[in-house]
CSV table of C-alpha atoms in Angstrom, one decimal:
chain,number,residue,atom,x,y,z
A,1,MET,CA,8.9,-29.4,4.6
A,2,GLN,CA,5.9,-27.4,3.4
A,3,VAL,CA,6.5,-24.7,5.9
A,4,LEU,CA,10.3,-24.7,5.2
A,5,TYR,CA,9.7,-24.5,1.4
A,6,GLN,CA,7.2,-21.8,1.8
A,7,ASN,CA,9.9,-19.5,3.3
A,8,LEU,CA,12.5,-20.7,0.8
A,9,PHE,CA,10.3,-19.9,-2.2
A,10,VAL,CA,10.0,-16.3,-0.9
A,11,THR,CA,13.7,-16.1,-0.4
A,12,ALA,CA,14.3,-17.5,-3.9
A,13,GLY,CA,12.1,-14.8,-5.4
A,14,LYS,CA,9.2,-17.2,-6.2
A,15,PRO,CA,6.5,-16.2,-3.7
A,16,THR,CA,3.7,-16.9,-6.3
A,17,LEU,CA,4.9,-20.5,-6.7
A,18,GLY,CA,4.8,-20.9,-3.0
A,19,LEU,CA,1.3,-19.5,-2.8
A,20,VAL,CA,0.0,-21.7,-5.7
A,21,LEU,CA,1.5,-24.8,-4.0
A,22,SER,CA,-0.1,-23.9,-0.7
A,23,VAL,CA,-3.5,-23.4,-2.3
A,24,LEU,CA,-3.1,-26.7,-4.2
A,25,ALA,CA,-2.2,-28.5,-0.9
A,26,GLY,CA,-5.3,-27.1,0.7
A,27,ILE,CA,-7.6,-28.0,-2.2
A,28,ALA,CA,-6.1,-31.5,-2.3
A,29,ASN,CA,-6.7,-32.0,1.4
A,30,ILE,CA,-10.3,-31.0,1.0
A,31,VAL,CA,-10.9,-33.3,-2.0
A,32,PHE,CA,-9.1,-36.3,-0.5
A,33,ASP,CA,-10.9,-35.8,2.8
A,34,TYR,CA,-14.2,-36.1,1.0
A,35,VAL,CA,-13.1,-39.1,-1.0
A,36,PHE,CA,-11.6,-41.0,1.9
A,37,ILE,CA,-14.1,-40.1,4.6
A,38,VAL,CA,-17.4,-39.7,2.7
A,39,LEU,CA,-17.1,-42.0,-0.4
A,40,LEU,CA,-14.7,-44.7,1.0
A,41,ARG,CA,-15.8,-44.3,4.6
A,42,MET,CA,-12.3,-44.6,6.0
A,43,GLY,CA,-13.1,-42.3,9.0
A,44,ILE,CA,-10.2,-40.6,10.9
A,45,LYS,CA,-7.7,-42.7,8.9
A,46,GLY,CA,-9.0,-41.2,5.7
A,47,ALA,CA,-8.7,-37.7,7.2
A,48,ALA,CA,-5.1,-38.4,8.2
A,49,LEU,CA,-4.3,-39.8,4.7
A,50,GLY,CA,-5.9,-36.8,3.0
A,51,THR,CA,-3.8,-34.4,5.1
A,52,GLY,CA,-0.6,-36.3,4.4
A,53,ILE,CA,-1.2,-36.2,0.7
A,54,GLY,CA,-1.9,-32.5,0.9
A,55,TYR,CA,1.4,-31.9,2.5
A,56,MET,CA,3.2,-34.1,0.0
A,57,ILE,CA,2.3,-31.9,-3.0
A,58,PRO,CA,4.4,-28.8,-2.0
A,59,THR,CA,7.0,-31.0,-0.5
A,60,VAL,CA,7.6,-33.1,-3.7
A,61,ILE,CA,7.4,-30.1,-6.1
A,62,GLY,CA,9.6,-28.0,-3.8
A,63,THR,CA,12.2,-30.7,-3.6
A,64,VAL,CA,12.3,-31.1,-7.4
A,65,PHE,CA,12.5,-27.3,-7.9
A,66,PHE,CA,15.4,-26.8,-5.6
A,67,LEU,CA,17.2,-29.9,-6.9
A,68,THR,CA,17.1,-28.8,-10.5
A,69,GLY,CA,18.9,-25.5,-9.8
A,70,ARG,CA,16.3,-23.4,-11.5
A,71,SER,CA,17.1,-20.5,-9.1
A,72,GLU,CA,20.2,-19.2,-7.3
A,73,LEU,CA,18.8,-20.9,-4.2
A,74,HIS,CA,19.2,-24.6,-4.6
A,75,PHE,CA,20.5,-27.8,-3.0
A,76,CYS,CA,24.3,-28.2,-2.8
A,77,LYS,CA,26.9,-30.1,-0.8
A,78,PRO,CA,26.5,-28.9,2.8
A,79,LYS,CA,29.3,-27.5,4.8
A,80,MET,CA,28.8,-27.9,8.5
A,81,ASP,CA,29.0,-24.7,10.4
A,82,VAL,CA,27.8,-25.2,14.0
A,83,GLY,CA,28.0,-21.5,14.8
A,84,VAL,CA,25.5,-20.6,12.0
A,85,LEU,CA,23.1,-23.4,13.0
A,86,ILE,CA,23.2,-22.2,16.7
A,87,LYS,CA,22.6,-18.6,15.6
A,88,SER,CA,19.8,-19.6,13.4
A,89,CYS,CA,18.1,-21.6,16.1
A,90,SER,CA,18.5,-18.8,18.7
A,91,ASN,CA,17.2,-16.3,16.1
A,92,GLY,CA,14.1,-18.5,15.6
A,93,VAL,CA,13.2,-18.7,19.3
A,94,SER,CA,10.4,-16.2,18.9
A,95,GLU,CA,8.7,-18.3,16.2
A,96,MET,CA,9.1,-21.4,18.4
A,97,VAL,CA,7.5,-19.5,21.3
A,98,SER,CA,4.6,-18.5,19.2
A,99,GLN,CA,3.9,-22.1,18.2
A,100,LEU,CA,4.3,-23.4,21.7
A,101,SER,CA,2.1,-20.7,23.2
A,102,THR,CA,-0.9,-21.9,21.3
A,103,ALA,CA,-1.2,-25.1,23.3
A,104,VAL,CA,-0.5,-23.4,26.6
A,105,THR,CA,-2.9,-20.5,26.2
A,106,THR,CA,-5.6,-22.7,24.8
A,107,PHE,CA,-5.4,-25.0,27.8
A,108,LEU,CA,-5.6,-22.0,30.2
A,109,PHE,CA,-8.5,-20.5,28.4
A,110,ASN,CA,-10.4,-23.7,28.3
A,111,ALA,CA,-9.7,-24.4,32.0
A,112,THR,CA,-10.8,-21.0,33.1
A,113,MET,CA,-14.0,-20.9,31.0
A,114,MET,CA,-14.9,-24.4,32.1
A,115,LYS,CA,-14.6,-23.2,35.7
A,116,LEU,CA,-16.7,-20.1,35.1
A,117,LEU,CA,-19.3,-21.1,32.5
A,118,GLY,CA,-18.9,-24.8,31.9
A,119,GLU,CA,-19.0,-26.4,28.5
A,120,ASP,CA,-20.8,-23.5,26.9
A,121,GLY,CA,-18.0,-21.2,27.9
A,122,VAL,CA,-15.4,-23.5,26.4
A,123,ALA,CA,-17.4,-23.6,23.2
A,124,ALA,CA,-17.5,-19.8,23.1
A,125,ILE,CA,-13.8,-19.3,23.7
A,126,THR,CA,-13.1,-22.0,21.0
A,127,VAL,CA,-15.0,-20.0,18.4
A,128,ILE,CA,-13.2,-16.8,19.3
A,129,ILE,CA,-9.7,-18.4,19.3
A,130,TYR,CA,-10.3,-20.1,16.0
A,131,SER,CA,-11.6,-16.8,14.6
A,132,GLN,CA,-8.4,-15.2,15.9
A,133,PHE,CA,-6.3,-17.8,14.1
A,134,LEU,CA,-8.1,-17.0,10.9
A,135,LEU,CA,-7.9,-13.2,11.1
A,136,THR,CA,-4.3,-13.0,12.3
A,137,THR,CA,-3.1,-15.0,9.3
A,138,LEU,CA,-3.1,-11.6,7.5
A,139,TYR,CA,-0.4,-10.3,9.8
A,140,ILE,CA,1.6,-13.5,9.9
A,141,GLY,CA,1.6,-14.1,6.1
A,142,PHE,CA,2.6,-10.5,5.4
A,143,SER,CA,5.3,-10.5,8.0
A,144,ILE,CA,6.8,-13.8,6.8
A,145,GLY,CA,6.6,-12.6,3.2
A,146,VAL,CA,8.4,-9.3,3.8
A,147,ALA,CA,11.1,-10.6,6.2
A,148,PRO,CA,13.5,-11.8,3.4
A,149,VAL,CA,13.2,-8.4,1.8
A,150,VAL,CA,14.1,-6.6,5.0
A,151,SER,CA,17.1,-9.0,5.6
A,152,TYR,CA,18.4,-8.5,2.1
A,153,ASN,CA,18.4,-4.7,2.2
A,154,TYR,CA,19.9,-4.7,5.7
A,155,GLY,CA,22.6,-7.1,4.7
A,156,SER,CA,23.4,-5.2,1.5
A,157,GLY,CA,23.6,-1.9,3.4
A,158,ASN,CA,20.8,-0.3,1.4
A,159,VAL,CA,19.7,2.0,4.3
A,160,ASN,CA,17.3,4.2,2.2
A,161,GLN,CA,15.5,1.2,0.8
A,162,LEU,CA,15.4,-0.4,4.3
A,163,LYS,CA,13.8,2.7,5.8
A,164,LYS,CA,11.3,2.9,3.0
A,165,ILE,CA,10.3,-0.8,3.4
A,166,VAL,CA,9.9,-0.6,7.2
A,167,ARG,CA,7.8,2.6,7.0
A,168,ILE,CA,5.5,1.1,4.3
A,169,CYS,CA,5.1,-2.1,6.3
A,170,PHE,CA,4.1,-0.3,9.5
A,171,ARG,CA,1.6,1.8,7.6
A,172,PHE,CA,0.2,-1.2,5.8
A,173,ILE,CA,0.0,-3.3,9.1
A,174,THR,CA,-1.7,-0.4,10.9
A,175,ALA,CA,-4.3,0.0,8.1
A,176,VAL,CA,-5.0,-3.8,8.1
A,177,SER,CA,-5.2,-3.8,11.9
A,178,ILE,CA,-7.9,-1.2,11.9
A,179,PHE,CA,-9.8,-3.1,9.2
A,180,VAL,CA,-9.6,-6.4,11.0
A,181,PHE,CA,-10.7,-4.7,14.3
A,182,LEU,CA,-13.7,-3.1,12.6
A,183,PHE,CA,-14.6,-6.4,10.9
A,184,SER,CA,-14.3,-8.4,14.1
A,185,PHE,CA,-16.2,-5.8,16.1
A,186,PHE,CA,-19.1,-5.4,13.8
A,187,ALA,CA,-19.2,-8.9,12.3
A,188,GLY,CA,-18.7,-10.7,15.6
A,189,GLU,CA,-22.3,-11.4,16.0
A,190,SER,CA,-22.5,-13.0,12.5
A,191,ILE,CA,-19.4,-15.1,13.2
A,192,ALA,CA,-20.9,-16.2,16.5
A,193,ARG,CA,-24.2,-17.1,14.7
A,194,ILE,CA,-22.3,-19.3,12.2
A,195,PHE,CA,-20.8,-21.5,14.9
A,196,ALA,CA,-23.5,-21.3,17.6
A,197,GLU,CA,-26.8,-20.7,15.9
A,198,ASN,CA,-28.5,-23.6,17.5
A,199,ASN,CA,-27.2,-22.8,21.0
A,200,LYS,CA,-28.5,-19.5,22.3
A,201,ASN,CA,-26.3,-19.5,25.4
A,202,VAL,CA,-23.1,-20.1,23.5
A,203,PHE,CA,-24.2,-17.5,20.9
A,204,LYS,CA,-24.8,-15.0,23.7
A,205,ILE,CA,-21.4,-15.7,25.4
A,206,THR,CA,-19.5,-15.5,22.1
A,207,LYS,CA,-21.2,-12.3,20.9
A,208,ALA,CA,-20.3,-10.6,24.2
A,209,GLY,CA,-16.7,-11.9,24.0
A,210,PHE,CA,-16.2,-10.6,20.5
A,211,THR,CA,-17.1,-7.0,21.6
A,212,ILE,CA,-14.2,-7.0,24.0
A,213,PHE,CA,-11.8,-9.4,22.3
A,214,SER,CA,-11.8,-7.4,19.0
A,215,PHE,CA,-9.7,-4.7,20.5
A,216,SER,CA,-6.7,-7.0,20.5
A,217,PHE,CA,-6.5,-6.8,16.7
A,218,LEU,CA,-5.6,-3.1,17.0
A,219,PHE,CA,-2.2,-4.1,18.5
A,220,SER,CA,-1.5,-7.6,17.5
A,221,GLY,CA,-0.6,-6.7,13.9
A,222,CYS,CA,2.2,-4.3,14.7
A,223,ASN,CA,3.4,-6.7,17.4
A,224,THR,CA,3.6,-9.6,15.0
A,225,PHE,CA,5.4,-7.6,12.4
A,226,ALA,CA,7.9,-6.1,14.9
A,227,SER,CA,8.8,-9.6,16.1
A,228,ALA,CA,9.3,-10.8,12.5
A,229,LEU,CA,11.3,-7.6,11.8
A,230,PHE,CA,13.8,-8.2,14.5
A,231,THR,CA,14.1,-11.9,13.4
A,232,ALA,CA,14.9,-10.6,9.9
A,233,LEU,CA,17.5,-8.3,11.4
A,234,SER,CA,19.0,-11.3,13.4
A,235,ASN,CA,18.0,-9.8,16.7
A,236,GLY,CA,16.6,-13.0,18.2
A,237,LYS,CA,16.4,-11.6,21.8
A,238,ALA,CA,14.2,-8.6,20.9
A,239,SER,CA,12.0,-10.8,18.7
A,240,ALA,CA,11.7,-13.5,21.4
A,241,ALA,CA,10.9,-10.9,24.0
A,242,ILE,CA,8.0,-9.5,22.0
A,243,SER,CA,6.7,-12.9,21.0
A,244,PHE,CA,7.0,-14.4,24.6
A,245,LEU,CA,5.2,-11.5,26.3
A,246,ARG,CA,2.3,-11.3,23.9
A,247,THR,CA,1.7,-15.0,23.6
A,248,ILE,CA,2.5,-16.5,26.9
A,249,GLY,CA,3.9,-14.0,29.5
A,250,PHE,CA,1.2,-11.4,29.8
A,251,ILE,CA,-1.7,-13.6,28.8
A,252,THR,CA,-0.8,-16.2,31.5
A,253,VAL,CA,-0.6,-13.5,34.2
A,254,PHE,CA,-3.9,-11.9,33.2
A,255,LEU,CA,-5.7,-15.2,32.8
A,256,LEU,CA,-4.7,-16.1,36.3
A,257,VAL,CA,-5.5,-12.7,37.8
A,258,LEU,CA,-8.3,-10.9,36.0
A,259,PRO,CA,-11.0,-13.5,36.2
A,260,HIS,CA,-10.8,-13.4,40.0
A,261,PHE,CA,-11.9,-9.7,39.9
A,262,LEU,CA,-13.9,-9.4,36.6
A,263,GLN,CA,-15.1,-13.0,36.1
A,264,VAL,CA,-15.8,-13.8,32.4
A,265,THR,CA,-15.0,-10.2,31.4
A,266,GLY,CA,-11.5,-10.8,32.7
A,267,VAL,CA,-11.0,-13.7,30.3
A,268,TRP,CA,-12.0,-11.6,27.3
A,269,LEU,CA,-9.7,-8.8,28.5
A,270,ALA,CA,-6.6,-11.0,28.9
A,271,ILE,CA,-5.5,-10.9,25.2
A,272,PRO,CA,-6.3,-7.3,24.5
A,273,VAL,CA,-4.5,-6.1,27.6
A,274,ALA,CA,-1.5,-8.4,26.8
A,275,GLU,CA,-1.3,-7.1,23.2
A,276,MET,CA,-1.6,-3.4,24.4
A,277,LEU,CA,1.2,-3.7,26.9
A,278,THR,CA,3.4,-5.6,24.4
A,279,PHE,CA,2.6,-2.8,21.9
A,280,ILE,CA,4.0,-0.2,24.3
A,281,LEU,CA,7.1,-2.3,24.8
A,282,MET,CA,7.4,-2.8,21.0
A,283,ILE,CA,7.4,0.9,20.4
A,284,TYR,CA,10.2,1.4,22.9
A,285,MET,CA,12.3,-1.4,21.3
A,286,ILE,CA,11.7,0.0,17.8
A,287,PHE,CA,13.1,3.4,18.8
A,288,ARG,CA,15.8,1.9,20.9
A,289,TYR,CA,17.3,-0.1,18.1
A,290,SER,CA,16.6,2.5,15.3
A,291,LYS,CA,20.1,3.9,15.4
A,292,HIS,CA,21.7,0.5,15.3
A,293,TYR,CA,19.7,-0.8,12.3
A,294,ASN,CA,18.9,2.6,10.7
A,295,TYR,CA,15.4,1.5,9.7
A,296,LEU,CA,13.6,4.8,10.7
C-alpha cells in the first residue's frame, strides 16, 4: 500500500505529501527498531514489528486522504474492466522484472564470488550491490516521479510540452549519471572502508571492484528512465525489453561467461557491459518510436 500510494500521490499532484509520509515511515521504522530491539529486547520480532508500523503510517494516512475526496483522485465505486486490468498488468511487466531480477542476479553474484574468492568475495560483492541500490535510487525516484507528467501530456496531445519534458529529463539524467559515476569512482575506496575497514582482504576486493563497477552508472540512469518512459507511454513491450535485458538477460549471460576468461574481473564487468549494451538498444528504441509518440 505504501508503494501504491506513493505513485498515487504523484498522480494526484501531491508528491510532497508522498515524500513526507515516506520519510516519516523511515524515521518511525528506525525509532521503533531501537525501542523494540534495544530497549525492550524483542529481537527479530521487534524488528519486524517496527517495520510493520513504519509501513502503516503512509498506508493509513493515504487511505484517509483518498477516502475524504480532497483531490480529484479518490476512492469511488469500482467498475470492473478486465481489459484495462490486463493492459495495466502487461504494461507493468518491466517493473515486475526489475524486482524479480534482484533475487536472481544477487544469487548468481554470490555463487560466482563464493566459487572464485570464498566468503570475502561474497562480502565484497554485497557491499557493492547495496551501494548500487542506494545510488540508483536517484534514477528510480526521478523516473517514477516524472512518469505521470509524461503520461498526462501524451494523453492530452500536448506534443510540444511532451518534447520539452523528455528532453529535460534526458539531460538531467545524463548529468546525474556523470555525477554518480564520478562519486562512485572516486569515493569507492571510502565506501569500501566503511563496510570493510576491519577486513583488509574484503577492503582490497571491494576497492578494486568499485573501480570497474562504477562505469555502469554512466548507462544505467538513461536505461532506467527510458524503461519508465515507455511504461508511461503504455508501451509495455519496449519497457519490458529494456528492463529484462539490463537486469537479467545480459547480466546472466555475462556472469556465466566472463568469469571463465577474466576471473574476478569478469564479475565486475558483468553489469557495466550489460548496461552499455542495453544503452545501445535503448537509443535505437528511442529513435524508432520517436515518430509514433512525437517526444523528440
